[in-house]
Coordinates of C-alpha atoms in Angstrom, one line a residue:
M282 CA 122.7 100.1 89.6
P283 CA 121.0 99.0 92.7
V284 CA 119.0 101.5 94.9
A285 CA 117.6 101.3 98.2
A286 CA 115.5 103.4 100.4
T287 CA 114.7 103.7 104.3
A288 CA 111.9 104.9 106.2
R289 CA 113.3 108.3 106.4
R290 CA 115.5 108.8 103.2
G291 CA 114.5 108.3 99.7
Y292 CA 116.2 106.1 97.1
A293 CA 120.0 106.2 97.0
V294 CA 122.7 104.0 95.4
A295 CA 123.1 100.9 97.4
H296 CA 126.2 98.6 97.6
Y297 CA 125.9 95.1 95.9
D298 CA 128.1 92.3 96.9
P299 CA 128.2 89.8 94.0
D300 CA 129.9 87.1 96.1
S301 CA 127.1 87.0 98.8
L302 CA 124.3 88.4 96.5
T303 CA 123.5 90.7 99.2
F304 CA 122.9 94.6 99.4
S305 CA 123.8 97.2 102.0
L306 CA 121.7 100.4 102.6
P307 CA 123.2 103.6 101.4
A308 CA 125.1 105.8 103.8
R309 CA 123.1 108.5 105.3
S310 CA 125.4 110.9 103.4
A311 CA 124.8 109.4 99.9
P312 CA 122.8 111.7 97.6
L313 CA 119.3 110.8 96.5
V314 CA 119.1 109.2 93.1
K315 CA 118.0 111.9 90.3
A316 CA 116.7 110.0 87.2
A317 CA 116.9 111.1 83.6
S318 CA 114.9 110.4 80.3
G319 CA 115.6 106.8 79.3
D320 CA 116.4 105.5 83.0
I321 CA 114.5 102.5 84.1
F322 CA 113.4 101.9 87.7
L323 CA 112.6 98.4 88.7
G324 CA 110.9 97.7 92.0
L325 CA 111.8 94.1 92.4
D326 CA 110.6 93.7 96.1
L327 CA 107.1 94.9 97.3
A328 CA 108.4 97.2 100.0
A329 CA 104.8 98.8 100.1
H330 CA 105.7 101.1 103.1
R331 CA 108.8 102.3 101.4
L332 CA 107.3 103.2 98.2
I333 CA 104.4 105.2 99.6
R334 CA 106.7 107.2 101.7
H335 CA 108.8 108.1 98.6
R336 CA 106.0 108.5 96.0
R337 CA 107.1 112.1 95.4
Q338 CA 110.5 110.8 94.4
I339 CA 109.0 108.2 92.0
A340 CA 106.7 110.8 90.5
G341 CA 109.7 113.0 89.9
W342 CA 111.7 110.3 88.1
R343 CA 108.7 109.7 85.9
R344 CA 108.3 113.5 85.1
A345 CA 112.0 113.6 84.2
G346 CA 111.4 110.7 81.6
A347 CA 112.2 107.6 83.5
S348 CA 110.2 104.4 83.2
I349 CA 108.7 103.1 86.5
N350 CA 108.3 99.4 86.6
L351 CA 106.9 97.5 89.7
V352 CA 106.8 93.6 90.1
V353 CA 103.4 92.5 91.3
Y354 CA 103.6 89.3 93.3
D355 CA 99.8 88.8 94.0
L356 CA 96.7 91.0 94.9
L357 CA 95.7 88.9 97.9
P358 CA 95.8 91.7 100.5
L359 CA 93.2 93.4 98.5
Q360 CA 91.3 90.3 97.7
R361 CA 91.3 88.8 101.1
P362 CA 92.1 91.4 103.7
D363 CA 91.0 89.0 106.4
W364 CA 94.1 86.8 105.8
F365 CA 96.6 89.8 106.7
P366 CA 97.4 92.2 109.4
E367 CA 95.6 95.4 109.2
S368 CA 99.0 97.2 108.7
T369 CA 99.6 95.0 105.6
G370 CA 96.4 95.9 104.0
R371 CA 96.6 99.4 104.6
N372 CA 100.1 99.7 103.1
F373 CA 99.3 97.4 100.1
R374 CA 96.2 99.6 99.2
G375 CA 98.7 102.7 99.4
W376 CA 101.2 100.8 97.2
I377 CA 98.6 99.9 94.7
K378 CA 97.7 103.6 94.5
V379 CA 101.3 104.4 93.8
L380 CA 101.4 101.8 91.0
M381 CA 98.2 103.0 89.5
R382 CA 99.2 106.7 89.3
H383 CA 102.9 106.5 88.6
A384 CA 103.9 103.1 87.1
D385 CA 104.4 102.6 83.3
R386 CA 104.5 98.9 83.7
A387 CA 103.4 96.2 86.0
I388 CA 105.5 92.9 85.9
C389 CA 103.3 90.0 87.3
I390 CA 104.8 86.5 88.5
S391 CA 102.0 84.6 86.9
E392 CA 99.4 84.7 84.4
Q393 CA 96.6 84.7 86.9
V394 CA 98.1 87.7 88.7
A395 CA 98.2 89.5 85.4
R396 CA 94.5 88.8 84.8
D397 CA 93.6 89.8 88.3
L398 CA 95.7 93.2 88.1
H399 CA 94.1 93.7 84.6
D400 CA 90.5 93.2 85.9
M401 CA 91.2 95.5 88.9
L402 CA 92.5 98.2 86.7
Q403 CA 89.7 98.3 84.5
T404 CA 87.3 99.4 87.4
A405 CA 89.9 101.7 89.1
P406 CA 89.2 105.5 88.8
A407 CA 92.8 106.2 88.6
M408 CA 93.0 104.5 85.3
S409 CA 91.7 107.7 83.8
L410 CA 95.2 109.3 84.7
N411 CA 97.5 106.6 83.7
R412 CA 97.8 103.6 81.4
I413 CA 99.8 100.6 82.7
E414 CA 101.3 98.0 80.5
I415 CA 101.2 94.5 82.2
G416 CA 103.9 91.8 81.7
V417 CA 104.6 88.6 83.1
M418 CA 107.8 86.9 84.6
P419 CA 107.2 83.5 86.0
L420 CA 109.4 82.5 88.8
S421 CA 111.4 79.3 89.3
G422 CA 111.7 76.4 91.8
A423 CA 115.5 76.2 91.3
I424 CA 116.5 76.5 94.8
E425 CA 120.1 75.7 93.8
Q426 CA 120.2 78.6 91.4
S427 CA 119.4 81.2 94.0
S428 CA 121.3 82.3 97.0
P429 CA 120.4 79.2 99.2
T430 CA 120.6 79.6 102.9
M431 CA 122.8 76.8 104.5
G432 CA 123.0 75.2 108.0
M433 CA 121.5 72.4 109.9
S434 CA 121.2 72.2 113.6
A435 CA 121.9 68.9 115.5
E436 CA 118.0 68.6 116.1
E437 CA 117.3 69.0 112.4
D438 CA 119.8 66.4 111.6
A439 CA 118.4 64.0 114.1
A440 CA 115.2 64.7 112.5
L441 CA 116.3 63.9 109.1
A442 CA 117.8 60.7 110.2
Q443 CA 114.5 59.7 111.8
L444 CA 112.6 60.3 108.5
N445 CA 114.9 58.1 106.4
G446 CA 112.7 55.3 104.9
Q447 CA 109.6 56.7 106.3
K448 CA 106.3 57.7 104.2
M449 CA 106.0 61.5 104.7
V450 CA 103.9 64.3 103.6
L451 CA 105.6 67.6 103.5
V452 CA 104.0 71.0 103.5
V453 CA 106.1 74.2 103.1
G454 CA 105.0 77.8 103.9
T455 CA 104.6 80.4 106.6
I456 CA 101.9 79.6 109.2
E457 CA 99.4 82.2 108.0
P458 CA 95.5 81.9 107.4
R459 CA 95.8 81.6 103.6
K460 CA 98.3 78.6 103.6
G461 CA 95.8 76.1 104.6
H462 CA 97.9 74.2 107.1
D463 CA 94.7 73.8 109.3
S464 CA 92.8 71.7 106.5
L465 CA 95.8 69.5 105.9
I466 CA 96.5 68.9 109.7
A467 CA 92.9 67.9 110.3
A468 CA 93.0 65.4 107.4
M469 CA 96.2 64.0 108.9
E470 CA 94.8 63.7 112.3
H471 CA 91.9 61.6 110.8
L472 CA 94.5 59.4 109.2
W473 CA 96.5 58.9 112.5
Q474 CA 93.1 58.1 114.2
I475 CA 92.2 55.3 111.8
D476 CA 95.8 54.0 111.1
P477 CA 98.7 54.6 113.6
T478 CA 101.1 53.8 110.8
A479 CA 99.9 56.5 108.6
P480 CA 102.5 58.9 107.0
W481 CA 104.4 61.6 108.8
L482 CA 103.4 65.1 108.4
V483 CA 106.5 67.6 108.4
V484 CA 105.6 71.3 108.3
V485 CA 108.4 73.7 107.2
G486 CA 107.6 77.1 107.9
R487 CA 108.1 80.0 110.3
P488 CA 105.2 81.2 112.6
G489 CA 103.0 83.8 110.9
W490 CA 100.1 85.9 111.7
R491 CA 96.5 85.4 112.7
T492 CA 97.1 81.8 113.4
E493 CA 97.8 81.9 117.1
S494 CA 95.3 79.1 118.1
L495 CA 96.5 77.0 115.2
Q496 CA 100.3 77.3 116.2
A497 CA 99.4 76.4 119.8
H498 CA 97.6 73.3 118.4
M499 CA 100.8 72.5 116.3
R500 CA 103.1 72.8 119.2
E501 CA 100.8 70.5 121.4
L502 CA 100.6 68.1 118.4
A503 CA 104.3 67.9 118.3
R504 CA 104.5 66.8 122.0
R505 CA 101.9 64.0 121.6
Q506 CA 102.0 62.8 117.9
P507 CA 105.3 61.1 117.0
R508 CA 104.5 61.3 113.4
F509 CA 104.2 65.1 113.3
L510 CA 107.2 67.4 113.0
W511 CA 107.3 71.3 112.7
L512 CA 110.6 72.9 111.6
D513 CA 110.0 76.7 112.0
S514 CA 113.5 78.0 111.1
A515 CA 114.8 75.5 108.4
T516 CA 117.4 76.6 105.9
D517 CA 117.2 76.0 102.1
E518 CA 119.8 73.1 102.9
V519 CA 117.5 71.4 105.4
L520 CA 114.4 72.2 103.1
T521 CA 116.2 70.3 100.1
A522 CA 117.2 67.5 102.3
I523 CA 113.5 67.0 103.2
Y524 CA 112.2 67.3 99.6
A525 CA 114.5 64.4 98.7
R526 CA 112.8 62.3 101.7
A527 CA 109.1 63.4 100.9
S528 CA 106.7 60.9 99.5
L529 CA 104.3 63.6 98.8
V530 CA 104.3 67.4 99.0
A531 CA 100.9 68.9 99.9
V532 CA 99.9 72.5 98.9
P533 CA 96.7 73.3 100.7
S534 CA 97.0 77.0 100.2
R535 CA 93.9 79.0 99.6
G536 CA 95.7 81.8 97.6
E537 CA 99.0 82.2 95.7
G538 CA 100.7 84.5 93.4
Y539 CA 102.7 81.7 91.8
G540 CA 103.0 78.4 93.7
L541 CA 106.7 78.2 94.6
P542 CA 106.4 74.9 96.7
V543 CA 104.8 73.3 93.8
A544 CA 107.6 74.1 91.3
E545 CA 110.3 73.3 93.8
A546 CA 108.5 69.9 94.5
L547 CA 108.2 68.9 91.0
R548 CA 111.9 69.9 90.5
H549 CA 113.0 67.5 93.1
G550 CA 110.7 64.6 91.6
C551 CA 108.0 64.7 94.2
K552 CA 104.3 64.0 93.7
V553 CA 102.3 67.1 94.5
L554 CA 98.6 67.4 95.9
A555 CA 97.4 70.9 95.7
R556 CA 94.2 72.9 96.2
D557 CA 92.6 73.4 92.9
L558 CA 93.5 77.1 92.4
P559 CA 93.6 78.6 88.8
V560 CA 97.2 80.0 89.5
L561 CA 98.4 76.4 90.3
R562 CA 97.0 75.1 87.1
E563 CA 99.4 77.0 85.2
L564 CA 102.2 74.6 86.7
E565 CA 100.2 71.5 85.7
R566 CA 102.2 68.6 84.5
P567 CA 102.7 64.9 85.5
G568 CA 102.9 64.5 89.3
L569 CA 100.7 67.4 90.1
Y570 CA 97.4 66.5 91.5
F571 CA 94.5 68.6 92.9
F572 CA 91.9 68.4 95.5
T573 CA 88.6 70.6 96.0
D574 CA 87.0 69.1 99.2
E575 CA 89.0 70.2 102.3
A576 CA 86.9 68.2 104.8
P577 CA 89.0 66.1 106.8
T578 CA 87.7 62.7 105.6
A579 CA 87.9 63.8 102.0
L580 CA 91.2 65.4 102.0
A581 CA 92.7 62.3 103.9
A582 CA 91.2 59.7 101.1
R583 CA 92.7 61.9 98.4
L584 CA 96.2 62.0 100.3
V585 CA 96.1 58.2 100.6
E586 CA 95.1 57.9 96.9
I587 CA 97.8 60.1 95.6
L588 CA 100.4 58.5 97.9
H589 CA 99.9 55.3 95.9
H590 CA 100.9 57.0 92.6
P591 CA 104.3 56.7 91.1
D592 CA 106.8 59.3 91.8
P593 CA 107.3 61.5 88.4
A594 CA 110.5 62.2 86.9
P595 CA 112.2 65.3 88.3
F596 CA 111.0 68.2 86.2
V597 CA 113.9 70.7 85.6
G598 CA 111.4 73.5 84.1
A599 CA 112.3 77.2 84.1
G600 CA 115.5 78.3 85.8
W601 CA 116.1 81.7 87.5
D602 CA 117.9 82.5 84.1
D603 CA 114.6 82.0 82.2
S604 CA 112.8 84.2 84.7
A605 CA 115.6 87.0 84.2
R606 CA 115.1 86.7 80.4
A607 CA 111.3 87.0 80.8
L608 CA 111.8 90.1 82.9
L609 CA 114.2 91.7 80.3
R610 CA 111.5 90.9 77.6
A611 CA 108.8 92.6 79.8
L612 CA 111.1 95.7 80.1
K613 CA 111.6 95.6 76.3
L614 CA 115.2 95.4 76.9
V615 CA 115.6 92.3 74.6
D616 CA 113.5 91.0 71.8
A617 CA 110.5 89.0 72.5

């Protein structure tokens, strides 16, 4: 059964609408969930600030014999706190403490995150109090199997029409320090300087944090560079249409827990040029290329090189049903 908590109230039963795949918060009068031996709590979302507030409820469930299982998407707020707001790092540190003290199992979204967590736990003092099993549940790039957001504005429709038949580099992700938009934009600006007919650059991503000067530069670039487009509120419908038009998907991210844009792009039959991160090597297959030098001239040359490679065949890969089965295996609810 789905459960949810608010800032002031602990976990209670939430209402789930299977038609829209959405949840509504429990009523204020709803009784708090009481667990018993054999029950399983699965924390699917990070919700760091919630779990910290209700750690006593979690601890009580475990004392009653319930199994506490938390999904770990990455450890980046611990590894690179400079990439995140201070509140994110503070809440994440508290969440990790709850995991170390009360979780029976951590389910990671990639082998790399599992290795990072294992290494961290080996040096954590709290490990003397608790032994945590680590499982892996890879994600999927199947947008169509999720609950895709729909809708397209007149401006977005016009932008898509403008992109028809054009060479275009696409980058997907919130504008935040770790995503590396700055290095890609610098490389594309270099290309535009030496070749006015160089490919378009389309950015799909909401404004994030600690990138105010970059965002200002992007807005100014959108005004003066006709081959630059920033869509900051695109739905999955719009994103899917842009994937279909992309000549190359760039993933300049400096840190990932899985690499969802890589999986999505390969599923759409797009070439991908990604920063050479160990976690992205887990997704390696024909059509996925890597770069190591982010200097504008070097990255620009690598972009031009990969643009000339043939497009790969669409890679269906794992679907969300496969992710669900991996989750059930990690929870020991089905045979491995």
